[in-house]
Amino acid sequence: MWAVKQLITTSVVLAAALTGAAGAAPLRIATTDLPPLAVEQSREHPGALVEVVHELLRRAELKGKVDFVPWKRALFMAGHFPQTAVFPLTRSPERERDFQWLVHLYHERFVFVTDTARAGAPDPERLKGRRIAILRGSAQVKVLREMGYTRVVETATVAEGLRFVHNGMADAMFGDQDITTGVMRRVFPHAEFSFSAPLRTTTTWLGGSADIPAADAARLQQTMRTMLEDGTYARIMRKYDLATTP
C-alpha cells in the first residue's frame, strides 16, 4: 500500500513539473519605433533587430511576443516585470545591475545632428550651452551632461527630436546614426540634416529581467552564435543596409 501511495505521489509531482514547464509564461519583449532597427506597424519590414529577435526565439524554441511601447515604458517594464526583455538596450555601467544581458545584438554610433539650413554642420564644442534634443530614457542623457551639455531636451521619440531641430526648438539632436538616418528618411525625406563624426560607440543588447532562467539565456546566446556562423544575421542586416556584424 505504501508503495502505491509513493508511486501516486511521485506521478503527481512529475505531472505538475511537466505542466509547469509546458505552460511557462512567454517572454514579454518591449521595444519602440526606432527604424531601421525596429519599425512599428510594418509587417513586411518590421526592423532588422525585430527580425533577429524573432529568429532567435524561433530557433531557441522560446515563446515570446514583441510589443511596441514608448521607450521609457519599455525600460520600466524590463526593470520591474517578470519574464520581460527589452531591445535595443545600450549597455552601460549604470545599467549593469538592472538587467540581465541576454544577447549582444548590434552596435551604436552616437552623433550630433543639425538642420543644415539653420545651423550648418554640427560643431560639438560650440554646441555646449545650446539646446540638445535626445530620446527620453536614453543612457546618453547622463553622458551628455557629464560632457558639459547642460541644456538637454528629452523627447518622447526620435522623430520628435528631429522635429524640434527642424523647427528650431532645439539646436541639435544627439542620437544613434543609423536610427536617426532611418527616422529622417521616413519623417523628413526632403529636409537636409548634417551629422557630426561619432562621439561615442556602444553596444546594444537584448536585455532582460533577472528572473529569466539562465538556461533560456544560454540557449539564446548559442542561437545567436549559430546565426552569425550560418550567415542568417548578415542576411537580415543586409535587407536594411546595415553592418553585417554586431
PDB file of C-alpha atoms in Angstrom:
ATOM      1  CA  MET A   1       0.000   0.000   0.000  1.00  0.00           C
ATOM      2  CA  TRP A   2       2.836   2.376   0.866  1.00  0.00           C
ATOM      3  CA  ALA A   3       4.460   1.662  -2.488  1.00  0.00           C
ATOM      4  CA  VAL A   4       1.232   2.506  -4.314  1.00  0.00           C
ATOM      5  CA  LYS A   5       0.872   5.811  -2.415  1.00  0.00           C
ATOM      6  CA  GLN A   6       4.516   6.652  -3.116  1.00  0.00           C
ATOM      7  CA  LEU A   7       4.026   5.936  -6.826  1.00  0.00           C
ATOM      8  CA  ILE A   8       0.915   8.130  -6.959  1.00  0.00           C
ATOM      9  CA  THR A   9       2.704  10.982  -5.155  1.00  0.00           C
ATOM     10  CA  THR A  10       5.689  10.766  -7.487  1.00  0.00           C
ATOM     11  CA  SER A  11       3.415  10.750 -10.534  1.00  0.00           C
ATOM     12  CA  VAL A  12       1.534  13.828  -9.335  1.00  0.00           C
ATOM     13  CA  VAL A  13       4.761  15.758  -8.691  1.00  0.00           C
ATOM     14  CA  LEU A  14       6.177  14.795 -12.082  1.00  0.00           C
ATOM     15  CA  ALA A  15       2.959  15.753 -13.867  1.00  0.00           C
ATOM     16  CA  ALA A  16       2.931  19.131 -12.124  1.00  0.00           C
ATOM     17  CA  ALA A  17       6.528  19.759 -13.115  1.00  0.00           C
ATOM     18  CA  LEU A  18       5.848  18.884 -16.738  1.00  0.00           C
ATOM     19  CA  THR A  19       2.736  21.049 -16.804  1.00  0.00           C
ATOM     20  CA  GLY A  20       4.677  23.961 -15.334  1.00  0.00           C
ATOM     21  CA  ALA A  21       7.399  23.607 -17.960  1.00  0.00           C
ATOM     22  CA  ALA A  22       4.927  23.344 -20.816  1.00  0.00           C
ATOM     23  CA  GLY A  23       2.937  26.294 -19.533  1.00  0.00           C
ATOM     24  CA  ALA A  24       5.902  28.532 -18.796  1.00  0.00           C
ATOM     25  CA  ALA A  25       4.999  32.169 -19.359  1.00  0.00           C
ATOM     26  CA  PRO A  26       6.191  33.533 -22.706  1.00  0.00           C
ATOM     27  CA  LEU A  27       8.689  36.362 -22.756  1.00  0.00           C
ATOM     28  CA  ARG A  28       7.258  39.850 -22.967  1.00  0.00           C
ATOM     29  CA  ILE A  29       9.640  41.763 -25.196  1.00  0.00           C
ATOM     30  CA  ALA A  30       9.408  45.542 -25.394  1.00  0.00           C
ATOM     31  CA  THR A  31      10.862  47.879 -27.982  1.00  0.00           C
ATOM     32  CA  THR A  32       9.944  51.206 -29.551  1.00  0.00           C
ATOM     33  CA  ASP A  33       9.794  52.687 -33.037  1.00  0.00           C
ATOM     34  CA  LEU A  34      13.474  53.036 -33.972  1.00  0.00           C
ATOM     35  CA  PRO A  35      13.795  52.437 -37.722  1.00  0.00           C
ATOM     36  CA  PRO A  36      15.584  50.630 -39.249  1.00  0.00           C
ATOM     37  CA  LEU A  37      16.229  48.545 -36.099  1.00  0.00           C
ATOM     38  CA  ALA A  38      12.578  48.356 -35.017  1.00  0.00           C
ATOM     39  CA  VAL A  39       9.726  49.575 -37.218  1.00  0.00           C
ATOM     40  CA  GLU A  40       6.233  49.845 -35.796  1.00  0.00           C
ATOM     41  CA  GLN A  41       3.240  48.862 -37.939  1.00  0.00           C
ATOM     42  CA  SER A  42       5.217  47.242 -40.761  1.00  0.00           C
ATOM     43  CA  ARG A  43       4.692  43.527 -41.254  1.00  0.00           C
ATOM     44  CA  GLU A  44       6.936  43.199 -44.305  1.00  0.00           C
ATOM     45  CA  HIS A  45       9.818  45.190 -42.823  1.00  0.00           C
ATOM     46  CA  PRO A  46       9.414  45.153 -39.026  1.00  0.00           C
ATOM     47  CA  GLY A  47      13.019  46.208 -38.461  1.00  0.00           C
ATOM     48  CA  ALA A  48      16.385  44.465 -38.517  1.00  0.00           C
ATOM     49  CA  LEU A  49      16.577  43.691 -34.809  1.00  0.00           C
ATOM     50  CA  VAL A  50      12.906  42.703 -34.624  1.00  0.00           C
ATOM     51  CA  GLU A  51      13.632  40.085 -37.285  1.00  0.00           C
ATOM     52  CA  VAL A  52      16.764  38.956 -35.438  1.00  0.00           C
ATOM     53  CA  VAL A  53      14.867  38.602 -32.149  1.00  0.00           C
ATOM     54  CA  HIS A  54      12.013  36.693 -33.814  1.00  0.00           C
ATOM     55  CA  GLU A  55      14.518  34.274 -35.364  1.00  0.00           C
ATOM     56  CA  LEU A  56      16.320  33.864 -32.037  1.00  0.00           C
ATOM     57  CA  LEU A  57      13.079  32.909 -30.318  1.00  0.00           C
ATOM     58  CA  ARG A  58      12.034  30.533 -33.094  1.00  0.00           C
ATOM     59  CA  ARG A  59      15.329  28.655 -33.180  1.00  0.00           C
ATOM     60  CA  ALA A  60      15.704  28.564 -29.402  1.00  0.00           C
ATOM     61  CA  GLU A  61      12.113  27.270 -29.170  1.00  0.00           C
ATOM     62  CA  LEU A  62      11.115  30.001 -26.728  1.00  0.00           C
ATOM     63  CA  LYS A  63       7.729  31.689 -26.715  1.00  0.00           C
ATOM     64  CA  GLY A  64       7.692  35.457 -26.849  1.00  0.00           C
ATOM     65  CA  LYS A  65       5.919  38.480 -28.276  1.00  0.00           C
ATOM     66  CA  VAL A  66       7.422  41.810 -29.298  1.00  0.00           C
ATOM     67  CA  ASP A  67       5.375  44.876 -28.303  1.00  0.00           C
ATOM     68  CA  PHE A  68       5.998  48.484 -29.315  1.00  0.00           C
ATOM     69  CA  VAL A  69       5.703  50.960 -26.444  1.00  0.00           C
ATOM     70  CA  PRO A  70       7.281  54.331 -25.584  1.00  0.00           C
ATOM     71  CA  TRP A  71      10.964  53.811 -24.788  1.00  0.00           C
ATOM     72  CA  LYS A  72      10.729  54.971 -21.182  1.00  0.00           C
ATOM     73  CA  ARG A  73       7.962  52.426 -20.589  1.00  0.00           C
ATOM     74  CA  ALA A  74       9.975  49.675 -22.298  1.00  0.00           C
ATOM     75  CA  LEU A  75      12.818  50.260 -19.846  1.00  0.00           C
ATOM     76  CA  PHE A  76      10.424  50.269 -16.892  1.00  0.00           C
ATOM     77  CA  MET A  77       8.804  47.008 -17.993  1.00  0.00           C
ATOM     78  CA  ALA A  78      12.092  45.117 -18.245  1.00  0.00           C
ATOM     79  CA  GLY A  79      13.271  46.530 -14.937  1.00  0.00           C
ATOM     80  CA  HIS A  80      10.106  45.741 -12.955  1.00  0.00           C
ATOM     81  CA  PHE A  81       8.059  42.986 -14.628  1.00  0.00           C
ATOM     82  CA  PRO A  82       8.898  39.250 -14.626  1.00  0.00           C
ATOM     83  CA  GLN A  83       9.825  37.389 -17.817  1.00  0.00           C
ATOM     84  CA  THR A  84      10.347  40.657 -19.670  1.00  0.00           C
ATOM     85  CA  ALA A  85      13.040  41.739 -22.111  1.00  0.00           C
ATOM     86  CA  VAL A  86      13.827  44.967 -23.960  1.00  0.00           C
ATOM     87  CA  PHE A  87      15.837  45.957 -27.039  1.00  0.00           C
ATOM     88  CA  PRO A  88      17.844  47.711 -28.394  1.00  0.00           C
ATOM     89  CA  LEU A  89      19.310  48.366 -24.948  1.00  0.00           C
ATOM     90  CA  THR A  90      22.579  50.271 -24.668  1.00  0.00           C
ATOM     91  CA  ARG A  91      24.904  48.547 -22.226  1.00  0.00           C
ATOM     92  CA  SER A  92      26.400  50.930 -19.680  1.00  0.00           C
ATOM     93  CA  PRO A  93      27.928  50.713 -16.181  1.00  0.00           C
ATOM     94  CA  GLU A  94      24.821  52.372 -14.691  1.00  0.00           C
ATOM     95  CA  ARG A  95      22.567  49.680 -16.126  1.00  0.00           C
ATOM     96  CA  GLU A  96      24.808  46.695 -15.449  1.00  0.00           C
ATOM     97  CA  ARG A  97      22.953  45.525 -12.334  1.00  0.00           C
ATOM     98  CA  ASP A  98      19.470  46.444 -13.537  1.00  0.00           C
ATOM     99  CA  PHE A  99      19.235  43.976 -16.408  1.00  0.00           C
ATOM    100  CA  GLN A 100      20.308  40.508 -17.428  1.00  0.00           C
ATOM    101  CA  TRP A 101      22.349  40.878 -20.611  1.00  0.00           C
ATOM    102  CA  LEU A 102      20.931  38.152 -22.819  1.00  0.00           C
ATOM    103  CA  VAL A 103      22.267  38.706 -26.347  1.00  0.00           C
ATOM    104  CA  HIS A 104      24.586  41.257 -27.950  1.00  0.00           C
ATOM    105  CA  LEU A 105      22.537  42.436 -30.953  1.00  0.00           C
ATOM    106  CA  TYR A 106      24.311  45.363 -32.601  1.00  0.00           C
ATOM    107  CA  HIS A 107      26.397  48.491 -32.058  1.00  0.00           C
ATOM    108  CA  GLU A 108      25.585  52.193 -31.854  1.00  0.00           C
ATOM    109  CA  ARG A 109      27.429  55.294 -33.044  1.00  0.00           C
ATOM    110  CA  PHE A 110      26.195  58.442 -31.356  1.00  0.00           C
ATOM    111  CA  VAL A 111      26.372  61.678 -33.326  1.00  0.00           C
ATOM    112  CA  PHE A 112      25.101  65.247 -33.218  1.00  0.00           C
ATOM    113  CA  VAL A 113      22.534  66.150 -35.870  1.00  0.00           C
ATOM    114  CA  THR A 114      21.671  69.672 -37.009  1.00  0.00           C
ATOM    115  CA  ASP A 115      19.341  71.191 -39.578  1.00  0.00           C
ATOM    116  CA  THR A 116      21.766  72.191 -42.329  1.00  0.00           C
ATOM    117  CA  ALA A 117      19.820  75.260 -43.432  1.00  0.00           C
ATOM    118  CA  ARG A 118      19.503  76.592 -39.884  1.00  0.00           C
ATOM    119  CA  ALA A 119      22.850  75.731 -38.337  1.00  0.00           C
ATOM    120  CA  GLY A 120      25.199  74.203 -40.892  1.00  0.00           C
ATOM    121  CA  ALA A 121      27.390  71.288 -39.883  1.00  0.00           C
ATOM    122  CA  PRO A 122      27.410  70.483 -36.153  1.00  0.00           C
ATOM    123  CA  ASP A 123      30.438  71.561 -34.131  1.00  0.00           C
ATOM    124  CA  PRO A 124      30.343  69.544 -30.870  1.00  0.00           C
ATOM    125  CA  GLU A 125      32.354  72.114 -28.926  1.00  0.00           C
ATOM    126  CA  ARG A 126      30.168  75.042 -29.978  1.00  0.00           C
ATOM    127  CA  LEU A 127      27.014  73.096 -29.107  1.00  0.00           C
ATOM    128  CA  LYS A 128      27.831  73.231 -25.395  1.00  0.00           C
ATOM    129  CA  GLY A 129      25.307  75.595 -23.857  1.00  0.00           C
ATOM    130  CA  ARG A 130      22.880  75.010 -26.731  1.00  0.00           C
ATOM    131  CA  ARG A 131      19.616  73.037 -26.622  1.00  0.00           C
ATOM    132  CA  ILE A 132      20.281  69.366 -27.358  1.00  0.00           C
ATOM    133  CA  ALA A 133      17.367  67.019 -28.029  1.00  0.00           C
ATOM    134  CA  ILE A 134      17.698  63.362 -27.013  1.00  0.00           C
ATOM    135  CA  LEU A 135      15.364  60.391 -26.613  1.00  0.00           C
ATOM    136  CA  ARG A 136      13.841  60.227 -23.134  1.00  0.00           C
ATOM    137  CA  GLY A 137      15.329  57.342 -21.164  1.00  0.00           C
ATOM    138  CA  SER A 138      18.494  57.141 -23.259  1.00  0.00           C
ATOM    139  CA  ALA A 139      21.646  56.156 -21.389  1.00  0.00           C
ATOM    140  CA  GLN A 140      23.332  59.063 -23.172  1.00  0.00           C
ATOM    141  CA  VAL A 141      21.400  61.722 -21.226  1.00  0.00           C
ATOM    142  CA  LYS A 142      23.772  61.333 -18.279  1.00  0.00           C
ATOM    143  CA  VAL A 143      26.770  61.116 -20.605  1.00  0.00           C
ATOM    144  CA  LEU A 144      25.849  64.357 -22.357  1.00  0.00           C
ATOM    145  CA  ARG A 145      25.566  66.239 -19.085  1.00  0.00           C
ATOM    146  CA  GLU A 146      28.911  64.864 -17.911  1.00  0.00           C
ATOM    147  CA  MET A 147      30.452  66.104 -21.177  1.00  0.00           C
ATOM    148  CA  GLY A 148      29.215  69.631 -20.464  1.00  0.00           C
ATOM    149  CA  TYR A 149      25.974  69.720 -22.448  1.00  0.00           C
ATOM    150  CA  THR A 150      23.663  71.112 -19.798  1.00  0.00           C
ATOM    151  CA  ARG A 151      20.627  72.172 -21.849  1.00  0.00           C
ATOM    152  CA  VAL A 152      19.286  68.714 -22.596  1.00  0.00           C
ATOM    153  CA  VAL A 153      15.758  68.443 -24.010  1.00  0.00           C
ATOM    154  CA  GLU A 154      14.329  64.923 -23.629  1.00  0.00           C
ATOM    155  CA  THR A 155      11.815  63.879 -26.293  1.00  0.00           C
ATOM    156  CA  ALA A 156       9.248  61.090 -26.462  1.00  0.00           C
ATOM    157  CA  THR A 157      10.517  59.805 -29.817  1.00  0.00           C
ATOM    158  CA  VAL A 158      13.458  60.252 -32.165  1.00  0.00           C
ATOM    159  CA  ALA A 159      11.045  61.745 -34.703  1.00  0.00           C
ATOM    160  CA  GLU A 160      10.041  64.381 -32.160  1.00  0.00           C
ATOM    161  CA  GLY A 161      13.702  65.208 -31.577  1.00  0.00           C
ATOM    162  CA  LEU A 162      14.296  65.723 -35.296  1.00  0.00           C
ATOM    163  CA  ARG A 163      11.145  67.826 -35.478  1.00  0.00           C
ATOM    164  CA  PHE A 164      12.474  70.029 -32.664  1.00  0.00           C
ATOM    165  CA  VAL A 165      15.718  70.512 -34.592  1.00  0.00           C
ATOM    166  CA  HIS A 166      13.971  71.143 -37.913  1.00  0.00           C
ATOM    167  CA  ASN A 167      11.613  73.723 -36.374  1.00  0.00           C
ATOM    168  CA  GLY A 168      14.284  75.491 -34.320  1.00  0.00           C
ATOM    169  CA  MET A 169      13.044  74.288 -30.919  1.00  0.00           C
ATOM    170  CA  ALA A 170      16.411  72.569 -30.366  1.00  0.00           C
ATOM    171  CA  ASP A 171      19.813  73.418 -31.821  1.00  0.00           C
ATOM    172  CA  ALA A 172      20.878  69.807 -32.354  1.00  0.00           C
ATOM    173  CA  MET A 173      19.936  66.249 -31.545  1.00  0.00           C
ATOM    174  CA  PHE A 174      22.177  63.543 -30.114  1.00  0.00           C
ATOM    175  CA  GLY A 175      21.382  60.016 -31.216  1.00  0.00           C
ATOM    176  CA  ASP A 176      22.466  56.834 -32.938  1.00  0.00           C
ATOM    177  CA  GLN A 177      23.450  57.468 -36.544  1.00  0.00           C
ATOM    178  CA  ASP A 178      21.580  54.506 -38.070  1.00  0.00           C
ATOM    179  CA  ILE A 179      18.365  55.187 -36.165  1.00  0.00           C
ATOM    180  CA  THR A 180      18.460  58.918 -36.837  1.00  0.00           C
ATOM    181  CA  THR A 181      19.018  58.291 -40.544  1.00  0.00           C
ATOM    182  CA  GLY A 182      16.122  55.820 -40.636  1.00  0.00           C
ATOM    183  CA  VAL A 183      13.716  58.215 -38.931  1.00  0.00           C
ATOM    184  CA  MET A 184      14.918  61.127 -41.040  1.00  0.00           C
ATOM    185  CA  ARG A 185      14.203  59.275 -44.300  1.00  0.00           C
ATOM    186  CA  ARG A 186      10.698  58.417 -43.169  1.00  0.00           C
ATOM    187  CA  VAL A 187       9.596  61.635 -41.457  1.00  0.00           C
ATOM    188  CA  PHE A 188      11.654  64.319 -43.235  1.00  0.00           C
ATOM    189  CA  PRO A 189      12.570  62.853 -46.642  1.00  0.00           C
ATOM    190  CA  HIS A 190      13.124  66.281 -48.221  1.00  0.00           C
ATOM    191  CA  ALA A 191      14.863  68.042 -45.330  1.00  0.00           C
ATOM    192  CA  GLU A 192      18.629  68.291 -45.119  1.00  0.00           C
ATOM    193  CA  PHE A 193      20.356  67.367 -41.868  1.00  0.00           C
ATOM    194  CA  SER A 194      24.068  67.299 -41.095  1.00  0.00           C
ATOM    195  CA  PHE A 195      25.883  64.789 -38.895  1.00  0.00           C
ATOM    196  CA  SER A 196      28.983  65.129 -36.754  1.00  0.00           C
ATOM    197  CA  ALA A 197      31.596  62.410 -36.559  1.00  0.00           C
ATOM    198  CA  PRO A 198      30.645  59.750 -33.978  1.00  0.00           C
ATOM    199  CA  LEU A 199      31.409  60.888 -30.428  1.00  0.00           C
ATOM    200  CA  ARG A 200      30.625  57.568 -28.762  1.00  0.00           C
ATOM    201  CA  THR A 201      30.372  53.940 -29.844  1.00  0.00           C
ATOM    202  CA  THR A 202      28.476  51.489 -27.661  1.00  0.00           C
ATOM    203  CA  THR A 203      26.972  48.006 -27.844  1.00  0.00           C
ATOM    204  CA  THR A 204      23.242  47.359 -27.900  1.00  0.00           C
ATOM    205  CA  TRP A 205      21.624  44.264 -26.399  1.00  0.00           C
ATOM    206  CA  LEU A 206      18.542  42.227 -25.751  1.00  0.00           C
ATOM    207  CA  GLY A 207      18.324  42.900 -22.027  1.00  0.00           C
ATOM    208  CA  GLY A 208      16.043  41.054 -19.662  1.00  0.00           C
ATOM    209  CA  SER A 209      14.618  40.845 -16.175  1.00  0.00           C
ATOM    210  CA  ALA A 210      16.665  38.975 -13.576  1.00  0.00           C
ATOM    211  CA  ASP A 211      14.197  36.082 -13.345  1.00  0.00           C
ATOM    212  CA  ILE A 212      14.683  34.852 -16.926  1.00  0.00           C
ATOM    213  CA  PRO A 213      16.185  31.350 -16.492  1.00  0.00           C
ATOM    214  CA  ALA A 214      19.907  31.004 -17.119  1.00  0.00           C
ATOM    215  CA  ALA A 215      19.164  28.039 -19.378  1.00  0.00           C
ATOM    216  CA  ASP A 216      16.994  30.235 -21.620  1.00  0.00           C
ATOM    217  CA  ALA A 217      19.696  32.905 -21.752  1.00  0.00           C
ATOM    218  CA  ALA A 218      22.272  30.267 -22.715  1.00  0.00           C
ATOM    219  CA  ARG A 219      20.012  28.961 -25.490  1.00  0.00           C
ATOM    220  CA  LEU A 220      19.569  32.456 -26.888  1.00  0.00           C
ATOM    221  CA  GLN A 221      23.313  33.113 -26.813  1.00  0.00           C
ATOM    222  CA  GLN A 222      24.122  29.826 -28.537  1.00  0.00           C
ATOM    223  CA  THR A 223      21.437  30.529 -31.130  1.00  0.00           C
ATOM    224  CA  MET A 224      22.964  33.929 -31.846  1.00  0.00           C
ATOM    225  CA  ARG A 225      26.372  32.321 -32.386  1.00  0.00           C
ATOM    226  CA  THR A 226      24.788  29.912 -34.854  1.00  0.00           C
ATOM    227  CA  MET A 227      23.021  32.741 -36.702  1.00  0.00           C
ATOM    228  CA  LEU A 228      26.326  34.576 -37.043  1.00  0.00           C
ATOM    229  CA  GLU A 229      28.101  31.462 -38.287  1.00  0.00           C
ATOM    230  CA  ASP A 230      25.486  30.405 -40.843  1.00  0.00           C
ATOM    231  CA  GLY A 231      25.001  33.906 -42.271  1.00  0.00           C
ATOM    232  CA  THR A 232      21.418  34.429 -41.084  1.00  0.00           C
ATOM    233  CA  TYR A 233      22.301  37.538 -39.075  1.00  0.00           C
ATOM    234  CA  ALA A 234      24.178  39.095 -42.004  1.00  0.00           C
ATOM    235  CA  ARG A 235      21.327  38.321 -44.403  1.00  0.00           C
ATOM    236  CA  ILE A 236      18.804  40.095 -42.168  1.00  0.00           C
ATOM    237  CA  MET A 237      21.003  43.148 -41.663  1.00  0.00           C
ATOM    238  CA  ARG A 238      21.695  43.498 -45.398  1.00  0.00           C
ATOM    239  CA  LYS A 239      17.942  43.834 -46.003  1.00  0.00           C
ATOM    240  CA  TYR A 240      18.119  47.094 -44.063  1.00  0.00           C
ATOM    241  CA  ASP A 241      21.502  48.302 -45.399  1.00  0.00           C
ATOM    242  CA  LEU A 242      23.140  47.840 -42.002  1.00  0.00           C
ATOM    243  CA  ALA A 243      26.514  46.478 -40.952  1.00  0.00           C
ATOM    244  CA  THR A 244      26.569  42.681 -41.040  1.00  0.00           C
ATOM    245  CA  THR A 245      28.439  42.183 -37.760  1.00  0.00           C
ATOM    246  CA  PRO A 246      27.273  43.130 -34.256  1.00  0.00           C
TER     247      PRO A 246
END
